[in-house]
Amino acid sequence: MRIHALLPDEALATLRSGPDGLSGAEAERRLGEFGPNDVEDHRGPPLHHRIFKQVTHFLALLLWVAAALAAGAELWQGGQGMGILALAIVGVIVINASFSLWQEYRSERALEVLQKLLPRQARVVRDGQVVEVPTDLLVPGDVILVAGGDAIPADCRILHAMGLQANIAAMTGESASVPRDAQPSAEHEIAAAANVLLAGTSVTVGEARAVVFATGARTLFGEIARLTQAQRPPPTPLQREVAHLSRLVAVLATGLGVVFFLAGRIIGMPLWDSLLFAIGIIVANVPEGLLPTVTLSLAMAAQRLARRRMLVRHLSAVEALGSVSVICTDKTGTLTENRMVPARVALGDRMAGDEALGALPQIAPDMADALSHCHSLRRMQNGAAGSRTLNGDPLEVALLGLAGGELGARPLLHELPFDAARRRMSTLHQDDGGVVLYTKGALDTVLPLCGGLDRAAQDRIKGLEADMANAGLRVLACAFRRWGGPWTPETLEQDLVFLGLIGLEDPVRPEVPDAIARSRDAGIRSIMITGDHPLTALAVARRIGMVGHDAHVLSGDQVQRMSEIQLQLVLDHHGIIFARTRVDQKRRIVAALQKKGEFVAVTGDGVNDAPALRQADVGIAMGRGGTDVAREAADMIMVDDNFATIVAAVEEGRAVFDNIRKFLGYILTSNIPQIVPFLGFVLFGVPLALTIIQILAIDLGSDMVPALALAAEKPAADVMQRLPRRRNQRLLDWPLMVRAYLVRGPMQALAGMSAFHFVTGRDGSYAEATAACLAAIIAMQVVNLFLSRSDRSLVFFRRLPGNRLLVWGLLAEGAIAAFILYTTAGNLLFQTAPVPLEVWLFILPFAIPLIVADEAWKWVMGRKGRP
C-alpha cells in the first residue's frame, strides 16, 4: 500500500510505530534487520588494481613486447645497446603509469573537501522523548522532527506540519521551494506527493513531525545512487582512438619487422643479424612517446581547466569534452544565478514597472509594509562577532529587500501559515488603535478574498499575472486589511484590499548568452533539461538565445509517453526544451541523443541528475550546489557552476586532440629516415647509415622533450569556429600519414643519407658517417618541430613565445645532441664520432626543401577546404 495515500495514523500503523516513536530496544532490533541509514560507499578499485590497469592496456602491452624483444636481444648478443633500449621502454611505461595515478590521486583529494549532503544528527522521538541520534542509526518507523534549515536524513511521511516548505531541487530539479503538508496524496509517484520528505532534500521554512519509511539504499536517494554506480561509463573517443592506433602500430611494426627479417634471410644475412634488424625496425615504428605525450597533454589541459574553475576527475574526459556535439544543461544555478530577485511590479491593476531590479519603481507604502511583515523570516545571531543574519526562505529575503530590507516593527498577534491547500499566508499585527492583516500568495487564492474590484479590474489583474508568468516569472499577489474591532481566526481573510503583484525571476548569468553563441558557432547544440516549470524554462531559454520563437517545449510526462523512435525524431527539432523531467526521463533523452550519433555532455547538480551524468559521454557536476552522488557520477566538476566554463573546457578539449595529432605527425616523420638506412642496406648493400642504438637516441632522446612540448600548444584561434569532429575521425588519418610519410619524411631521409655519403666520400670513419646521418635527422626534426605546430597556418606566422615549453624542448634537444656527438661517453655509448663544422654546413640547406614541401602541402590542403 502506498504510504503517501494513507492518513497519518494509518501510515504509523503500517510501520508498527506510534506518536511516541519506537522504543530504544525496537529501534536497535530494526537497525540489525534493515541496516544503517547510509548509502554504500562504492570506492574506486584498490591501488594495485589501478597500477595493473595502467600498465596492461594495449599500447602498454605493445611496449612491453618491444622491451622484451630488446632484452632478449641483449641476452643473446650483447653490445648492441638493446639492454639500454629495454630499460628505456620500461621507464616510459612506468613514468606514464605514475603520471596517470598521480592525477587520479590529486582529483580524489580535491573531491574529499566537498561537503557531505546528508546530515549527521537527527532529532528523533524514542520512548516518547526527543533525543538526538546519528543519522546512520535511523530505522523505518522512527518519528523525527525537522525545521527550517534542516536536511532530510531519510524518506519520511509527514504526520504534522506548520508552514512547511522544502527545497527538493536535488531530487526533482524544481528551483523554488514547494509547500508540504500531512494530507493524504493521490499522486502515483511518491516523489510528487506533497506529504513526503525525501532524503537529500531540505526544509526551507516551517516545521514538521514525520515518520521514516525508508532508510539507506531503500530510499529514492539510495536507489538512484545504486543505479548510477551500476552503470559503466562508455570509452571516450581518445581511449578508442589510442586503442585503434595501438592495434594499427602493432600490425605495421610487426609486419615491417617480418618483412625485413625475411628480406635479410633471402639475401643471405646470418639469422642473428636478420633478427636484430627486424627488432630495430619494430622499435623504430613503435611510438614510445605516445603514452606520456597523451597523458601530459591531458594533464596540462586539466591544469588549465582548473584555473578556469573546472575540476577534472578523469583525464580522458578532457579530450572527450572537445568532441561534444550536444550539451544537455540544467537551468537553475547553471544558466541562472539560483537566486530570486523582483523583476516586475504591478500596483493595483496597473503595471508599475518592467525593468530590472535596480530600475524598479518605488513600491507603495502599504505594499512595503505587507512585505516587511508577512513572512517567516527571523534574525539570527551570527557567531561571536555579534552580527545578525536573516534565516528563512530566500524568496522572502528578496521580497524584504524590495521593501527596504528591514523587518516590520508591528507586533505579531496571529499567523495563518502557508500550506499546499491554501497556497497563501497571512499575518495579523497590532496597529495603532486596531489590527492589520497582511496576505501574500498565489493570485487565484488571494483575489477572491478582495473586495471593491469589478470584473474589468479583476480581468486586468489576471492579464498582468499571465504576462508575468509567460515571461517565466514567479508571481505573488499582496493584499491587506485594517480594522479596529474584534477578530477570530476564521474571519480574518475577508474584504481584503488588493495591493498588487510582484514578479520574481532567477537572473540569467551575464556571461551565459555569449557562451551559448560561442557554442553554436562551434557547431554544438545546447538543450535545456530541467525540472522547473515549462514557462520558466522557455523564458530563460529565449533570454539567453538558446531558442527562438519556434521553440518546442516538452514535459517529462510527454517524453514518458513517447516511443524510442518518436523521441529520436522530436530531437531533430533544434529549438527543443524539456521541462518537468524526472530521473529516468533525463537519462532516456541523453540515450536517445547518443543513438542519433551525437556526442553528449550533461550538466547536473542533484541526485536525480546522477544517472544521466553517468549515461553521458561527459558528465559535468556542480561544485557549489551539487550533491555528492552527482559529483561521484561525473567526469568533471564545475567549481563555479557556470555554463560559460563548459564552453572554455570544450576549447581546451579540442586543443588536446589537435596537439596529440601534432605529436604523432612529428614522431612519425622521423620513422622514414630511420627505416630508409635499413632499406638501403638490405636492398642495395649500402652500409647501414644508422644503428639501432642511434634510433633509440632519436626516439627516446632528442625527439622526446620537443614532442612533449607540442602537448602544451595553446588552442588555435579558429578552434571554436570548427564543427565538432566526427565520431569516425581518426587520430592517425590519411592526410596526417601522407604529410608525415610522403612529404616531410622523405625530405629528412634525403638529408640523413646525403650527410652519410658526404662523410664517406671524404673518407671519414664509419662512426663519423653514422653520426652525420644522426645529426642531419636531429637538425631536420628541429625544423619539423616548428612545422608541426600547425597543419593550417604557415610556419612563418607562428610565434615561438606562444609556447615556452618549446624553448626548453629545443634546449634539451641541443643538449642531447651535444652529448651524443661531442662527448667521450656519448661517442662510446652511441657509437658516434664528433661531426665537423663543414658537415653541419652541408646539412643545414636541406631545411629549405623540407619547409617548402610542407608549406606547399598546407597550401594545397587549405585550397581543398580541409576542415
Short mmCIF file of C-alpha atoms in Angstrom, two decimals, residues 7-445:
data_model
loop_
_atom_site.label_atom_id
_atom_site.label_comp_id
_atom_site.label_asym_id
_atom_site.label_seq_id
_atom_site.Cartn_x
_atom_site.Cartn_y
_atom_site.Cartn_z
CA LEU A 7 -3.88 9.10 6.75
CA PRO A 8 -1.10 9.91 9.25
CA ASP A 9 -2.40 7.42 11.85
CA GLU A 10 -2.68 4.72 9.16
CA ALA A 11 0.87 5.42 7.99
CA LEU A 12 2.15 4.97 11.56
CA ALA A 13 0.17 1.73 11.94
CA THR A 14 1.63 0.19 8.77
CA LEU A 15 5.12 0.84 10.14
CA ARG A 16 4.14 -0.54 13.57
CA SER A 17 5.00 2.76 15.20
CA GLY A 18 3.09 5.44 17.10
CA PRO A 19 3.10 9.15 18.04
CA ASP A 20 5.71 8.42 20.76
CA GLY A 21 8.01 6.77 18.24
CA LEU A 22 9.85 3.49 18.75
CA SER A 23 11.35 2.12 21.91
CA GLY A 24 15.12 2.01 22.11
CA ALA A 25 15.10 -1.81 22.03
CA GLU A 26 12.85 -1.94 18.96
CA ALA A 27 14.99 0.66 17.16
CA GLU A 28 18.09 -1.46 17.85
CA ARG A 29 16.34 -4.59 16.57
CA ARG A 30 15.27 -2.84 13.38
CA LEU A 31 18.78 -1.49 12.87
CA GLY A 32 20.03 -5.08 12.84
CA GLU A 33 17.30 -6.07 10.36
CA PHE A 34 17.40 -3.14 7.93
CA GLY A 35 20.99 -1.99 8.36
CA PRO A 36 22.40 1.51 8.89
CA ASN A 37 20.91 4.54 7.20
CA ASP A 38 23.66 5.24 4.71
CA VAL A 39 24.33 4.63 1.05
CA GLU A 40 27.02 2.04 0.43
CA ASP A 41 30.31 3.73 -0.36
CA HIS A 42 31.47 2.38 -3.69
CA ARG A 43 35.05 3.50 -3.64
CA GLY A 44 37.33 3.05 -6.62
CA PRO A 45 39.42 -0.08 -7.10
CA PRO A 46 42.40 -0.65 -4.79
CA LEU A 47 45.80 0.79 -5.69
CA HIS A 48 47.27 -2.45 -7.06
CA HIS A 49 44.30 -2.82 -9.43
CA ARG A 50 44.81 0.73 -10.67
CA ILE A 51 48.51 0.14 -11.26
CA PHE A 52 47.77 -3.10 -13.11
CA LYS A 53 45.27 -1.28 -15.34
CA GLN A 54 47.76 1.46 -16.17
CA VAL A 55 50.47 -0.98 -17.29
CA THR A 56 48.36 -3.55 -19.14
CA HIS A 57 46.30 -1.62 -21.72
CA PHE A 58 47.01 -2.41 -25.36
CA LEU A 59 49.69 0.20 -26.10
CA ALA A 60 51.45 -0.57 -22.82
CA LEU A 61 51.43 -4.27 -23.75
CA LEU A 62 52.93 -3.39 -27.13
CA LEU A 63 55.72 -1.51 -25.37
CA TRP A 64 56.24 -4.46 -23.01
CA VAL A 65 56.68 -6.71 -26.06
CA ALA A 66 59.20 -4.28 -27.59
CA ALA A 67 61.09 -4.15 -24.28
CA ALA A 68 61.08 -7.95 -24.05
CA LEU A 69 62.45 -8.28 -27.58
CA ALA A 70 65.20 -5.78 -26.82
CA ALA A 71 66.05 -7.53 -23.54
CA GLY A 72 66.13 -10.89 -25.33
CA ALA A 73 68.45 -9.49 -27.95
CA GLU A 74 70.77 -8.19 -25.24
CA LEU A 75 70.89 -11.63 -23.64
CA TRP A 76 71.56 -13.43 -26.90
CA GLN A 77 74.16 -11.00 -28.21
CA GLY A 78 75.18 -8.03 -26.09
CA GLY A 79 77.00 -4.92 -27.12
CA GLN A 80 74.30 -3.58 -29.43
CA GLY A 81 72.66 -1.28 -26.88
CA MET A 82 69.49 -3.36 -26.76
CA GLY A 83 69.60 -3.63 -22.96
CA ILE A 84 69.56 0.14 -22.64
CA LEU A 85 66.65 0.23 -25.09
CA ALA A 86 64.70 -2.28 -22.99
CA LEU A 87 65.25 -0.25 -19.80
CA ALA A 88 64.26 2.96 -21.55
CA ILE A 89 60.98 1.50 -22.83
CA VAL A 90 60.13 0.15 -19.35
CA GLY A 91 60.90 3.60 -17.97
CA VAL A 92 58.40 5.13 -20.41
CA ILE A 93 55.68 2.72 -19.18
CA VAL A 94 56.45 3.41 -15.52
CA ILE A 95 56.55 7.19 -15.95
CA ASN A 96 53.23 7.22 -17.81
CA ALA A 97 51.51 4.99 -15.21
CA SER A 98 52.86 7.14 -12.37
CA PHE A 99 51.67 10.31 -14.07
CA SER A 100 48.14 8.95 -14.53
CA LEU A 101 47.94 7.63 -10.96
CA TRP A 102 49.15 10.94 -9.55
CA GLN A 103 46.49 12.85 -11.47
CA GLU A 104 43.78 10.48 -10.16
CA TYR A 105 45.09 10.93 -6.62
CA ARG A 106 45.00 14.74 -6.89
CA SER A 107 41.42 14.66 -8.18
CA GLU A 108 40.28 12.37 -5.36
CA ARG A 109 41.91 14.52 -2.71
CA ALA A 110 40.22 17.60 -4.18
CA LEU A 111 36.85 15.85 -4.01
CA GLU A 112 37.29 14.92 -0.36
CA VAL A 113 36.98 18.53 0.70
CA LEU A 114 33.47 18.81 -0.73
CA GLN A 115 30.78 18.83 1.93
CA LYS A 116 28.63 15.76 2.54
CA LEU A 117 24.97 16.02 1.59
CA LEU A 118 23.15 14.07 4.30
CA PRO A 119 23.02 15.46 7.87
CA ARG A 120 24.91 13.70 10.64
CA GLN A 121 22.43 14.19 13.52
CA ALA A 122 18.66 13.94 13.64
CA ARG A 123 16.05 14.77 16.30
CA VAL A 124 14.12 11.55 16.95
CA VAL A 125 11.26 10.61 19.27
CA ARG A 126 12.37 7.48 21.16
CA ASP A 127 10.35 6.15 24.11
CA GLY A 128 8.28 9.35 23.99
CA GLN A 129 11.35 11.58 24.44
CA VAL A 130 13.05 13.80 21.82
CA VAL A 131 16.71 12.81 21.51
CA GLU A 132 19.48 13.47 19.00
CA VAL A 133 20.97 10.41 17.32
CA PRO A 134 23.42 9.94 14.45
CA THR A 135 21.53 9.75 11.17
CA ASP A 136 23.02 6.36 10.31
CA LEU A 137 21.10 4.89 13.29
CA LEU A 138 17.67 5.88 11.96
CA VAL A 139 15.31 2.99 11.16
CA PRO A 140 11.89 2.64 9.50
CA GLY A 141 9.20 3.65 12.00
CA ASP A 142 11.28 6.34 13.70
CA VAL A 143 9.40 9.60 14.28
CA ILE A 144 11.65 12.62 13.57
CA LEU A 145 11.33 16.39 13.98
CA VAL A 146 12.54 18.80 11.28
CA ALA A 147 12.54 22.59 10.98
CA GLY A 148 13.76 25.34 8.65
CA GLY A 149 17.37 24.76 7.55
CA ASP A 150 17.37 21.02 8.36
CA ALA A 151 18.46 18.45 5.78
CA ILE A 152 16.23 15.39 5.49
CA PRO A 153 18.11 12.23 6.59
CA ALA A 154 15.72 9.55 5.22
CA ASP A 155 12.47 9.17 3.26
CA CYS A 156 9.65 10.29 5.59
CA ARG A 157 5.85 10.59 5.62
CA ILE A 158 4.73 13.87 7.20
CA LEU A 159 2.46 13.43 10.23
CA HIS A 160 2.00 17.08 11.14
CA ALA A 161 3.30 20.29 9.53
CA MET A 162 3.21 24.03 10.24
CA GLY A 163 4.04 26.38 7.36
CA LEU A 164 6.35 23.75 5.91
CA GLN A 165 8.20 24.36 2.65
CA ALA A 166 11.00 22.21 1.25
CA ASN A 167 13.79 22.61 -1.26
CA ILE A 168 13.54 19.47 -3.42
CA ALA A 169 15.83 20.62 -6.25
CA ALA A 170 18.33 17.84 -5.53
CA MET A 171 15.70 15.22 -6.36
CA THR A 172 13.45 16.88 -8.95
CA GLY A 173 15.23 19.98 -10.28
CA GLU A 174 12.40 22.25 -9.08
CA SER A 175 14.08 25.59 -8.38
CA ALA A 176 11.54 27.12 -5.99
CA SER A 177 10.64 25.84 -2.54
CA VAL A 178 7.45 23.77 -2.52
CA PRO A 179 4.81 23.50 0.22
CA ARG A 180 4.45 20.28 2.19
CA ASP A 181 1.63 19.08 4.45
CA ALA A 182 0.27 15.95 6.13
CA GLN A 183 -2.83 15.36 3.97
CA PRO A 184 -3.13 12.06 2.01
CA SER A 185 -1.98 12.35 -1.61
CA ALA A 186 -3.47 10.81 -4.76
CA GLU A 187 -0.19 11.13 -6.69
CA HIS A 188 1.02 7.93 -8.31
CA GLU A 189 4.73 8.81 -7.98
CA ILE A 190 5.90 9.05 -4.39
CA ALA A 191 8.40 11.79 -5.30
CA ALA A 192 5.48 14.01 -6.38
CA ALA A 193 3.49 13.56 -3.16
CA ALA A 194 3.17 16.73 -1.07
CA ASN A 195 3.18 14.75 2.20
CA VAL A 196 6.59 13.15 1.67
CA LEU A 197 10.07 14.42 2.54
CA LEU A 198 12.85 12.68 0.64
CA ALA A 199 16.40 12.04 1.79
CA GLY A 200 18.78 14.54 0.25
CA THR A 201 16.29 17.43 0.28
CA SER A 202 15.97 20.15 2.92
CA VAL A 203 13.42 22.24 4.81
CA THR A 204 13.45 25.94 3.95
CA VAL A 205 10.79 27.23 6.38
CA GLY A 206 8.32 25.79 8.84
CA GLU A 207 8.48 22.69 10.96
CA ALA A 208 7.12 19.16 10.86
CA ARG A 209 6.86 15.80 12.56
CA ALA A 210 7.34 12.84 10.20
CA VAL A 211 7.74 9.07 10.29
CA VAL A 212 10.64 7.38 8.50
CA PHE A 213 9.51 4.74 5.99
CA ALA A 214 12.76 4.07 4.07
CA THR A 215 16.44 4.28 5.01
CA GLY A 216 19.81 3.80 3.33
CA ALA A 217 19.80 2.10 -0.04
CA ARG A 218 15.98 1.72 0.12
CA THR A 219 15.42 5.49 -0.12
CA LEU A 220 14.92 7.12 -3.51
CA PHE A 221 18.32 8.74 -2.90
CA GLY A 222 19.87 5.30 -2.40
CA GLU A 223 18.13 3.76 -5.40
CA ILE A 224 19.44 6.49 -7.69
CA ALA A 225 22.93 6.14 -6.23
CA ARG A 226 22.86 2.38 -6.81
CA LEU A 227 21.59 2.86 -10.38
CA THR A 228 24.39 5.33 -11.02
CA GLN A 229 27.10 3.08 -9.60
CA ALA A 230 25.87 0.11 -11.65
CA GLN A 231 26.37 1.98 -14.92
CA ARG A 232 29.70 1.54 -16.69
CA PRO A 233 30.85 4.68 -18.49
CA PRO A 234 31.47 4.22 -22.22
CA PRO A 235 35.03 4.61 -23.51
CA THR A 236 35.92 8.14 -24.56
CA PRO A 237 36.87 8.96 -28.19
CA LEU A 238 40.52 9.28 -27.18
CA GLN A 239 40.50 5.89 -25.45
CA ARG A 240 39.01 4.33 -28.57
CA GLU A 241 41.49 6.13 -30.80
CA VAL A 242 44.54 5.16 -28.74
CA ALA A 243 43.35 1.54 -28.79
CA HIS A 244 42.84 1.70 -32.57
CA LEU A 245 46.21 3.40 -33.09
CA SER A 246 47.90 0.80 -30.89
CA ARG A 247 46.50 -2.04 -32.99
CA LEU A 248 47.50 -0.26 -36.20
CA VAL A 249 51.02 0.39 -34.92
CA ALA A 250 51.33 -3.22 -33.74
CA VAL A 251 50.33 -4.56 -37.16
CA LEU A 252 52.55 -2.08 -39.04
CA ALA A 253 55.64 -2.55 -36.85
CA THR A 254 55.33 -6.33 -36.71
CA GLY A 255 54.66 -6.54 -40.46
CA LEU A 256 57.70 -4.45 -41.31
CA GLY A 257 59.82 -6.46 -38.87
CA VAL A 258 58.80 -9.74 -40.51
CA VAL A 259 59.41 -8.32 -44.00
CA PHE A 260 62.91 -7.15 -43.07
CA PHE A 261 63.69 -10.44 -41.33
CA LEU A 262 62.67 -12.41 -44.44
CA ALA A 263 64.48 -9.99 -46.77
CA GLY A 264 67.65 -10.39 -44.71
CA ARG A 265 67.45 -14.16 -44.88
CA ILE A 266 66.81 -14.07 -48.64
CA ILE A 267 69.97 -12.06 -49.31
CA GLY A 268 71.97 -14.42 -47.10
CA MET A 269 72.30 -12.45 -43.88
CA PRO A 270 73.01 -14.54 -40.76
CA LEU A 271 69.97 -15.46 -38.70
CA TRP A 272 71.03 -13.31 -35.78
CA ASP A 273 71.68 -10.22 -37.91
CA SER A 274 68.31 -10.62 -39.63
CA LEU A 275 66.58 -10.89 -36.25
CA LEU A 276 68.46 -7.85 -34.95
CA PHE A 277 67.40 -5.79 -37.95
CA ALA A 278 63.79 -6.93 -37.51
CA ILE A 279 63.84 -5.83 -33.85
CA GLY A 280 65.32 -2.48 -34.90
CA ILE A 281 62.54 -1.93 -37.41
CA ILE A 282 59.88 -2.83 -34.85
CA VAL A 283 61.37 -0.47 -32.28
CA ALA A 284 61.72 2.31 -34.86
CA ASN A 285 58.00 2.14 -35.64
CA VAL A 286 56.65 1.93 -32.07
CA PRO A 287 55.84 5.48 -30.82
CA GLU A 288 57.31 5.07 -27.35
CA GLY A 289 56.45 8.66 -26.51
CA LEU A 290 52.74 8.36 -27.33
CA LEU A 291 51.64 7.33 -23.82
CA PRO A 292 53.48 10.06 -21.89
CA THR A 293 52.52 12.65 -24.50
CA VAL A 294 48.83 11.77 -24.33
CA THR A 295 48.92 11.82 -20.53
CA LEU A 296 50.92 15.05 -20.40
CA SER A 297 48.64 16.75 -22.89
CA LEU A 298 45.58 15.76 -20.87
CA ALA A 299 47.19 16.69 -17.55
CA MET A 300 48.27 20.12 -18.79
CA ALA A 301 44.80 20.74 -20.17
CA ALA A 302 43.37 19.63 -16.79
CA GLN A 303 45.61 22.18 -15.04
CA ARG A 304 44.47 24.93 -17.41
CA LEU A 305 40.86 23.92 -16.78
CA ALA A 306 41.45 24.04 -13.02
CA ARG A 307 42.50 27.66 -13.44
CA ARG A 308 39.24 28.19 -15.32
CA ARG A 309 37.21 26.65 -12.45
CA MET A 310 36.75 23.14 -13.88
CA LEU A 311 37.99 20.19 -11.82
CA VAL A 312 38.83 17.08 -13.88
CA ARG A 313 38.17 13.71 -12.22
CA HIS A 314 39.05 11.51 -15.22
CA LEU A 315 41.85 12.71 -17.52
CA SER A 316 40.39 11.12 -20.65
CA ALA A 317 37.27 13.27 -20.22
CA VAL A 318 39.27 16.39 -21.15
CA GLU A 319 39.58 15.36 -24.78
CA ALA A 320 36.11 13.80 -24.74
CA LEU A 321 34.63 17.21 -23.99
CA GLY A 322 36.33 18.52 -27.12
CA SER A 323 34.30 16.01 -29.15
CA VAL A 324 30.94 17.11 -27.75
CA SER A 325 28.20 17.92 -30.25
CA VAL A 326 25.32 18.42 -27.76
CA ILE A 327 25.31 19.94 -24.26
CA CYS A 328 22.30 18.97 -22.15
CA THR A 329 22.25 21.56 -19.41
CA ASP A 330 20.26 22.11 -16.26
CA LYS A 331 18.76 25.57 -15.75
CA THR A 332 18.87 26.57 -12.12
CA GLY A 333 22.35 27.57 -10.96
CA THR A 334 23.97 26.77 -14.31
CA LEU A 335 22.27 29.14 -16.72
CA THR A 336 20.87 31.26 -13.92
CA GLU A 337 22.26 32.56 -10.62
CA ASN A 338 19.97 30.41 -8.42
CA ARG A 339 18.56 33.37 -6.50
CA MET A 340 15.20 35.09 -6.72
CA VAL A 341 15.01 38.84 -7.39
CA PRO A 342 11.98 41.04 -8.12
CA ALA A 343 11.75 41.83 -11.80
CA ARG A 344 8.29 43.38 -12.29
CA VAL A 345 5.75 45.09 -10.04
CA ALA A 346 2.06 45.80 -10.67
CA LEU A 347 0.43 48.24 -8.27
CA GLY A 348 -3.27 47.56 -8.09
CA ASP A 349 -4.38 46.68 -11.62
CA ARG A 350 -1.69 48.72 -13.40
CA MET A 351 1.86 47.69 -14.34
CA ALA A 352 4.25 49.92 -12.46
CA GLY A 353 7.50 48.79 -14.00
CA ASP A 354 9.06 46.44 -16.50
CA GLU A 355 12.73 46.88 -15.73
CA ALA A 356 15.49 45.19 -13.80
CA LEU A 357 15.54 45.39 -10.03
CA GLY A 358 17.76 48.45 -9.93
CA ALA A 359 15.23 50.40 -12.03
CA LEU A 360 12.04 49.22 -10.29
CA PRO A 361 9.65 52.00 -9.25
CA GLN A 362 9.12 52.88 -5.63
CA ILE A 363 6.51 50.47 -4.31
CA ALA A 364 3.52 51.76 -2.38
CA PRO A 365 3.95 52.12 1.40
CA ASP A 366 1.19 49.61 2.11
CA MET A 367 2.88 47.00 -0.14
CA ALA A 368 6.22 47.67 1.57
CA ASP A 369 4.53 47.17 4.95
CA ALA A 370 2.97 43.91 3.74
CA LEU A 371 6.31 42.53 2.51
CA SER A 372 8.18 43.56 5.67
CA HIS A 373 5.61 41.90 7.97
CA CYS A 374 4.08 38.92 6.08
CA HIS A 375 6.90 36.38 6.16
CA SER A 376 8.54 33.63 8.23
CA LEU A 377 11.98 35.28 8.39
CA ARG A 378 13.92 35.55 11.64
CA ARG A 379 17.04 37.46 12.64
CA MET A 380 19.72 35.02 13.83
CA GLN A 381 22.86 35.77 15.86
CA ASN A 382 25.89 35.04 13.69
CA GLY A 383 28.76 33.76 15.81
CA ALA A 384 30.79 35.64 18.37
CA ALA A 385 31.14 38.73 16.19
CA GLY A 386 27.62 39.75 17.10
CA SER A 387 26.35 40.25 13.55
CA ARG A 388 22.79 39.15 12.76
CA THR A 389 21.62 37.48 9.57
CA LEU A 390 18.22 36.61 8.13
CA ASN A 391 17.18 32.98 8.30
CA GLY A 392 14.39 31.67 6.07
CA ASP A 393 13.15 31.27 2.52
CA PRO A 394 15.45 33.12 0.02
CA LEU A 395 12.33 34.27 -1.84
CA GLU A 396 11.09 36.08 1.25
CA VAL A 397 14.55 37.59 1.73
CA ALA A 398 14.30 39.01 -1.81
CA LEU A 399 10.84 40.44 -1.12
CA LEU A 400 12.08 42.03 2.08
CA GLY A 401 14.87 43.65 0.07
CA LEU A 402 12.26 45.19 -2.23
CA ALA A 403 10.54 46.63 0.84
CA GLY A 404 13.72 48.24 2.13
CA GLY A 405 15.45 45.33 3.88
CA GLU A 406 14.19 45.86 7.43
CA LEU A 407 11.79 43.56 9.26
CA GLY A 408 8.43 45.12 10.16
CA ALA A 409 8.09 46.55 13.68
CA ARG A 410 4.39 45.83 14.31
CA PRO A 411 3.92 43.08 16.94
CA LEU A 412 2.66 39.76 15.59
CA LEU A 413 -0.68 38.64 17.02
CA HIS A 414 -1.57 35.63 14.87
CA GLU A 415 -0.31 33.74 11.81
CA LEU A 416 -2.06 31.65 9.15
CA PRO A 417 0.92 29.77 7.66
CA PHE A 418 1.44 28.85 4.06
CA ASP A 419 0.43 25.33 3.07
CA ALA A 420 -0.24 23.34 -0.09
CA ALA A 421 -4.01 23.67 0.13
CA ARG A 422 -4.22 27.43 0.91
CA ARG A 423 -1.21 28.49 -1.22
CA ARG A 424 -1.03 31.74 0.73
CA MET A 425 -0.02 33.02 4.16
CA SER A 426 -1.41 35.78 6.37
CA THR A 427 -0.07 37.51 9.44
CA LEU A 428 -2.08 39.66 11.88
CA HIS A 429 -0.31 42.55 13.63
CA GLN A 430 -1.08 45.16 16.26
CA ASP A 431 -1.78 48.54 14.65
CA ASP A 432 -2.45 51.98 16.08
CA GLY A 433 -5.92 51.67 17.58
CA GLY A 434 -6.62 48.31 15.95
CA VAL A 435 -5.15 45.48 13.92
CA VAL A 436 -3.85 45.00 10.38
CA LEU A 437 -3.76 41.78 8.32
CA TYR A 438 -1.21 41.23 5.55
CA THR A 439 -1.66 38.44 3.00
CA LYS A 440 0.53 37.18 0.16
CA GLY A 441 0.28 34.12 -2.09
CA ALA A 442 -0.96 32.81 -5.42
CA LEU A 443 -3.30 35.24 -7.19
CA ASP A 444 -6.12 32.71 -7.61
CA THR A 445 -6.26 32.27 -3.81
#
